[in-house]
Amino acid sequence: MEHVDRCVVLVDAGYLLGAAASLLAGEPARSRITVDHAALIQGLRERAESDTAQPLLRIYWFDGAPDRVPQPEHRRLRVMPRVTVRLGALTRSDGRWAQKGVDAAMHAELTELARNRACSDVVLVTGDGDLLPGLMSAKEHGVAVHLWAVQAADGDYNQSEDLVAEADERRVLDRAWITRAVRAKELGGVCAPPPAPRPEIAAILSAPLPESALAAAEAAASAAAAVRNGNAAPAAPAPAPAPSAAANGSGAPSGSGNGRAVPTPKDLAGLRGPAHPQTPPPSPQPANATLRWSSDRGWVDRPGGPIGEPPETASLPTLAQLTSAEQRWADREEDITTVGGDPFEVGQVFARRWMERLPDQGHVEKLSSMYPRIPHRIDGELLRYAARFGLLAHKDDQIDEHDRYAIRAGFWREIDVRAAAEHAPVGE
């Protein structure tokens, strides 16, 4: 049986992107680069078809992921035409991430394609010498093996010399080719500074405590002073720590005792939109202030007691209740293909869908009156949605504190923008 005249590309993403980061950013950390995956896949396809003079059958993208759970980039890649994603495990040891099972998966795919004569040419984008047996097996089955390297930062090889020696053809993907789809997060050779804080987040972090929380903090400080002076007195019970903001539906942020507090809706009634740029000067923050923002369960003096839900929030529907099966399918397609995973953007997308599907827009006014508090049912749903985009810290399944603020700030910004559009006079 003759080979089918077509080519297959096998990509070791760890090698390709790590080598690209070394070339462009000076170190192999993939966090130092941004990747346009659609442009990268198109570039690989065009180069493979040109080099082999054969039409493409498929691009196999091999990468590691924690617990083999697809990350946002993997979800986007695997819905692209002619792309198949194969995931190995990504484990952390001695502070470094390491792939497990990726080489074995590439070896198995390579030998299977050659044995079944599924293609005439295979392009390998890898540098690992562990693929040498698979490469030699493919050659024995009559497959032409093309080995591609990423230009090394030091001008030397960044591939196994045995692989280089055994390959039928070799090509180097140079800086000009790489930069069509990959760019470094650098300016003038210096790592770019972190983005400026969002005004909404800065406002929340700098806002004064609610009056009740200030009173409790002052009482606790007085009690501590009395103890230091030898006049111990029964201290008022401290506010209970805010529940964890893991994607378990509780919705309240963790991080108690960090000296930051949150405003009441009255304190921050005008701080969300661009039309209200002025932030009130922050009040002195007691050292034992508790971080409480956004959900009912994390709210100081929450009405309804510690168990019951406040009556004014009970009537607000969740996004799941508002979403049909068809909309759920369309939402997932949008998440995969167009939502980038930035925390602020994730909050905006969630809010947009919730507002568009509300049967009664009066719910928006009710929610806005509670700012910055999001009812815990909706807030928990928002955080679970955000967790799909790899925003969880895998150590303890918590969403990073700054990301939580960004997610909720994006939610409120979208609520404000759309509410303002609804009330704008015709013609504006």
XYZ file of C-alpha atoms in Angstrom:
428
model
C 0.000 0.000 0.000
C 1.406 3.347 -1.023
C 1.527 6.404 1.183
C -1.144 9.037 0.715
C 0.440 12.165 -0.755
C -0.164 14.619 2.044
C 1.747 16.047 4.974
C 1.243 16.066 8.749
C 2.766 18.519 11.243
C 3.576 17.452 14.805
C 4.271 20.423 17.096
C 5.865 20.242 20.517
C 4.323 23.461 21.880
C 6.706 23.524 24.835
C 9.685 23.590 22.481
C 8.188 25.967 19.905
C 6.947 28.599 22.345
C 9.783 28.182 24.842
C 12.394 28.643 22.102
C 10.442 31.600 20.722
C 10.432 33.185 24.193
C 14.196 32.653 24.476
C 14.720 34.257 21.086
C 12.431 37.240 21.604
C 12.463 37.812 25.367
C 15.769 36.327 26.472
C 14.339 33.546 28.620
C 12.188 30.464 27.894
C 9.212 31.454 30.053
C 6.079 31.416 27.899
C 4.605 34.107 30.142
C 7.069 36.531 28.530
C 5.384 36.309 25.112
C 1.957 36.748 23.597
C 0.857 34.402 20.822
C -1.640 34.868 17.996
C -2.503 31.182 17.697
C -4.622 31.602 14.574
C -1.742 33.311 12.760
C 0.726 30.731 14.056
C -1.348 27.793 12.829
C -1.850 29.442 9.437
C 1.896 30.054 9.174
C 2.695 26.432 10.019
C 0.227 25.197 7.429
C 1.509 27.427 4.651
C 5.147 26.610 5.357
C 4.483 22.854 5.589
C 2.587 22.732 2.295
C 5.297 24.807 0.631
C 8.226 22.755 1.958
C 6.700 19.330 1.327
C 4.769 20.208 -1.849
C 1.875 18.224 -0.341
C -1.524 19.285 0.968
C -1.937 19.310 4.730
C -3.793 16.477 6.417
C -3.583 17.759 9.984
C -1.570 19.682 12.558
C -1.134 17.911 15.895
C -0.468 20.309 18.782
C 1.160 18.593 21.778
C 1.260 20.504 25.056
C 1.059 20.067 28.802
C -1.750 21.242 31.083
C -2.358 20.893 34.828
C -4.362 17.671 35.332
C -4.628 17.545 31.519
C -7.431 20.129 31.729
C -7.511 22.239 28.518
C -6.508 25.861 29.074
C -8.062 28.758 27.097
C -5.442 28.534 24.337
C -6.075 24.788 23.972
C -9.819 25.321 23.676
C -9.264 27.892 20.936
C -6.782 25.688 19.098
C -8.837 22.528 19.060
C -11.776 24.139 17.250
C -9.551 25.418 14.440
C -9.735 23.557 11.121
C -7.180 20.758 10.694
C -5.881 21.085 14.275
C -5.887 18.302 16.868
C -4.740 19.010 20.423
C -3.073 16.304 22.494
C -2.427 17.122 26.157
C 0.061 15.654 28.568
C 0.275 16.476 32.251
C 1.918 19.608 33.588
C 3.384 19.127 37.052
C 5.223 21.484 39.382
C 8.436 20.362 41.040
C 11.017 22.496 42.872
C 9.185 25.617 41.754
C 9.307 24.716 38.044
C 6.676 23.366 35.680
C 7.517 20.182 33.753
C 5.613 18.327 31.010
C 4.853 14.647 31.456
C 3.709 12.359 28.671
C 4.085 14.808 25.773
C 7.110 13.078 24.222
C 5.444 9.677 24.534
C 2.273 10.978 22.856
C 4.281 12.488 19.975
C 6.237 9.245 19.526
C 3.033 7.172 19.451
C 1.333 9.493 16.940
C 4.386 9.600 14.677
C 4.828 5.832 14.525
C 1.093 5.231 14.063
C 0.861 7.661 11.148
C 3.878 6.057 9.469
C 2.710 2.486 10.078
C -0.715 3.228 8.630
C 0.828 5.086 5.665
C -1.451 8.036 6.421
C 0.952 10.557 4.899
C 4.027 10.865 2.750
C 5.729 13.645 4.731
C 5.911 14.473 8.435
C 7.063 17.813 9.793
C 8.434 17.681 13.349
C 8.688 20.919 15.317
C 10.655 19.719 18.322
C 14.099 19.588 19.793
C 13.839 16.561 22.064
C 16.110 13.621 21.331
C 13.564 11.248 22.897
C 11.749 11.333 19.539
C 14.701 9.780 17.749
C 13.279 6.200 17.772
C 9.980 7.460 16.367
C 11.752 9.468 13.697
C 13.806 6.456 12.626
C 10.711 4.233 12.594
C 8.882 6.713 10.337
C 11.805 6.717 7.919
C 11.788 2.913 7.807
C 8.130 3.059 6.763
C 8.998 5.313 3.838
C 7.929 8.654 5.315
C 10.046 11.740 4.599
C 10.813 13.512 7.884
C 11.248 17.293 7.948
C 12.728 18.699 11.169
C 12.040 22.346 11.965
C 13.942 24.364 14.539
C 13.296 27.758 16.053
C 16.228 30.093 15.558
C 18.385 29.870 18.688
C 19.022 33.064 20.607
C 22.771 32.362 20.708
C 22.998 31.210 17.100
C 23.699 27.615 18.156
C 21.539 24.483 18.008
C 18.561 24.174 20.336
C 17.773 20.650 19.108
C 19.194 17.193 19.706
C 22.139 16.631 17.356
C 20.909 13.068 16.769
C 17.566 14.396 15.543
C 19.325 16.844 13.265
C 21.527 14.066 11.856
C 18.645 11.663 11.155
C 16.128 14.099 9.640
C 15.666 14.031 5.863
C 15.198 17.788 5.651
C 15.850 20.579 8.125
C 14.600 24.136 8.277
C 15.078 26.950 10.756
C 12.120 29.184 11.600
C 13.851 32.533 11.904
C 12.989 35.626 13.888
C 11.117 37.222 10.978
C 8.865 34.172 10.646
C 8.299 33.834 14.399
C 7.354 37.475 14.907
C 4.449 37.176 12.494
C 2.527 35.437 15.273
C 4.582 35.863 18.458
C 5.760 38.998 20.197
C 7.665 39.634 23.403
C 6.143 41.469 26.338
C 9.105 43.827 26.331
C 9.969 47.406 25.494
C 13.537 48.188 24.455
C 14.857 44.973 25.941
C 13.363 45.754 29.358
C 10.374 43.858 30.607
C 7.330 46.044 30.161
C 5.874 47.465 33.398
C 2.620 45.948 34.632
C -0.527 47.628 33.320
C -1.864 50.535 35.334
C -4.570 49.550 37.837
C -8.117 49.865 36.604
C -9.820 52.966 38.086
C -12.644 50.793 39.403
C -10.258 48.517 41.281
C -8.268 51.431 42.689
C -11.490 53.047 43.888
C -12.593 49.904 45.670
C -9.226 49.342 47.324
C -8.920 52.947 48.519
C -12.508 53.497 49.648
C -13.421 54.009 53.330
C -14.843 51.310 55.526
C -18.595 51.196 56.155
C -19.478 52.945 59.422
C -20.308 49.687 61.192
C -16.970 48.176 60.241
C -15.125 51.304 61.396
C -16.886 51.125 64.757
C -15.972 47.464 65.146
C -12.366 48.154 64.188
C -12.129 51.045 66.663
C -13.591 48.866 69.410
C -11.057 46.146 68.664
C -8.213 48.674 68.708
C -9.399 50.055 72.067
C -9.562 46.571 73.513
C -6.046 45.808 72.300
C -4.764 49.041 73.876
C -6.451 48.150 77.155
C -4.740 44.771 77.167
C -1.359 46.391 76.528
C -1.949 48.806 79.443
C -2.949 46.022 81.791
C -6.629 47.017 81.846
C -8.018 44.023 80.075
C -11.654 44.302 79.180
C -13.959 41.957 77.295
C -13.464 42.677 73.616
C -16.302 42.840 71.156
C -16.276 39.830 68.849
C -14.408 40.519 65.645
C -16.288 40.231 62.381
C -16.226 36.700 61.031
C -13.704 36.198 58.221
C -15.142 36.513 54.758
C -15.733 33.130 53.078
C -13.332 31.923 50.410
C -13.827 33.083 46.838
C -12.962 29.746 45.304
C -15.227 28.818 42.414
C -17.615 27.059 44.800
C -20.416 29.576 44.715
C -19.622 31.418 47.939
C -18.472 34.428 45.972
C -16.830 36.359 48.816
C -13.171 37.251 48.547
C -10.547 35.844 50.829
C -7.598 37.814 52.142
C -8.937 39.012 55.498
C -6.726 41.141 57.650
C -4.757 42.766 54.859
C -5.597 46.314 55.894
C -7.975 46.999 53.002
C -11.696 47.435 53.182
C -14.580 48.118 50.882
C -17.159 50.852 50.495
C -20.859 50.856 50.973
C -23.052 51.518 47.920
C -23.485 55.068 49.236
C -19.718 55.561 49.491
C -19.092 54.574 45.881
C -22.342 55.425 44.166
C -20.580 57.419 41.438
C -17.217 55.758 41.029
C -17.843 53.181 38.339
C -18.179 55.032 35.080
C -15.888 57.452 33.276
C -18.269 60.319 34.002
C -17.267 60.194 37.706
C -13.463 60.181 37.783
C -13.077 61.659 41.276
C -12.461 59.219 44.103
C -13.168 60.383 47.661
C -10.063 60.525 49.838
C -9.616 57.246 51.697
C -10.230 57.157 55.427
C -7.489 55.870 57.719
C -7.510 52.095 57.484
C -7.320 50.143 60.764
C -4.649 47.451 60.668
C -7.204 44.742 61.405
C -9.734 45.838 58.784
C -11.382 42.929 57.038
C -11.611 42.769 53.265
C -15.295 42.441 52.436
C -16.614 43.230 49.029
C -19.121 42.083 46.494
C -21.205 39.205 47.793
C -23.901 39.036 50.457
C -21.872 36.566 52.476
C -18.943 38.923 52.618
C -20.981 42.021 53.433
C -20.791 43.804 56.771
C -24.166 43.843 58.536
C -25.805 41.788 55.833
C -29.594 42.008 56.230
C -31.409 38.761 56.658
C -28.967 37.242 59.119
C -26.046 34.916 58.480
C -28.127 32.256 56.756
C -31.090 33.785 55.008
C -30.806 35.700 51.745
C -31.801 39.383 51.744
C -35.284 39.739 50.267
C -34.187 42.440 47.828
C -31.785 40.015 46.123
C -33.871 36.858 46.173
C -35.823 37.872 43.074
C -32.730 38.455 40.920
C -32.389 35.566 38.443
C -29.060 33.878 37.747
C -27.605 33.674 34.268
C -28.229 29.921 34.209
C -31.926 30.518 34.819
C -32.040 32.995 31.938
C -30.119 30.882 29.417
C -31.683 28.407 26.989
C -29.930 25.300 25.708
C -29.297 26.997 22.360
C -27.851 30.077 24.046
C -25.649 27.885 26.242
C -24.166 26.259 23.152
C -23.604 29.662 21.493
C -22.023 31.016 24.690
C -19.516 28.191 24.754
C -18.610 28.791 21.108
C -18.051 32.480 21.867
C -15.943 31.622 24.926
C -13.729 29.343 22.847
C -13.318 31.511 19.782
C -13.468 35.152 20.877
C -13.173 35.619 24.658
C -9.521 36.109 25.496
C -9.640 35.285 29.201
C -8.608 38.695 30.588
C -10.359 38.905 34.000
C -11.908 42.307 33.275
C -13.199 41.052 29.907
C -14.617 37.906 31.498
C -16.672 40.013 33.913
C -17.938 42.154 31.037
C -19.022 39.162 28.948
C -20.916 37.633 31.862
C -22.704 40.921 32.649
C -23.589 41.493 28.995
C -25.275 38.107 28.717
C -27.122 38.542 31.998
C -28.509 41.962 31.022
C -29.465 40.960 27.477
C -31.563 38.036 28.735
C -33.395 39.745 31.575
C -37.154 39.807 31.001
C -37.476 42.792 33.359
C -34.863 45.543 33.135
C -35.959 46.688 36.582
C -33.603 44.012 37.865
C -30.701 46.102 36.582
C -31.753 49.115 38.668
C -32.180 46.884 41.698
C -28.708 45.417 41.246
C -27.139 48.835 40.635
C -28.531 50.109 43.932
C -26.481 47.434 45.721
C -23.111 48.452 44.242
C -20.493 47.175 44.873
C -22.252 44.179 46.401
C -23.160 41.363 43.991
C -25.681 38.871 45.403
C -23.776 35.749 46.299
C -25.757 33.486 43.907
C -24.805 35.659 40.938
C -21.314 36.349 42.255
C -20.596 32.643 42.741
C -21.856 31.937 39.227
C -19.608 34.721 37.899
C -16.532 33.250 39.601
C -17.313 29.729 38.389
C -17.591 31.110 34.860
C -14.243 32.885 35.250
C -12.629 29.641 36.416
C -13.145 28.192 32.909
C -10.476 30.570 31.616
C -7.643 29.190 33.712
C -7.847 31.964 36.320
C -7.704 29.493 39.202
C -4.464 29.082 41.114
C -4.048 25.317 41.026
C -2.442 25.187 44.460
C -5.686 25.731 46.357
C -8.334 26.326 43.670
C -8.559 30.000 44.531
C -8.890 32.843 42.075
C -6.123 35.394 42.528
C -7.294 38.318 44.647
C -6.485 40.971 42.045
C -8.215 38.870 39.376
C -11.344 38.729 41.540
C -11.407 42.501 41.739
C -10.839 42.756 37.983
C -13.620 40.237 37.229
C -16.120 42.131 39.358
C -14.945 45.523 38.107
C -15.535 44.329 34.544
C -18.983 43.131 35.569
C -19.902 46.535 37.031
C -18.435 48.492 34.137
C -20.583 46.553 31.657
C -23.664 47.028 33.849
C -23.033 50.789 33.892
C -22.324 51.109 30.173
C -25.417 49.191 29.129
C -27.659 50.819 31.718
C -26.510 54.248 30.515
C -27.220 53.247 26.911
C -30.741 52.152 27.853
C -31.486 55.553 29.433
C -29.762 57.727 26.834
C -32.136 60.083 24.969
C -32.922 59.122 21.394
C -30.455 60.696 18.970
C -27.473 60.747 21.332
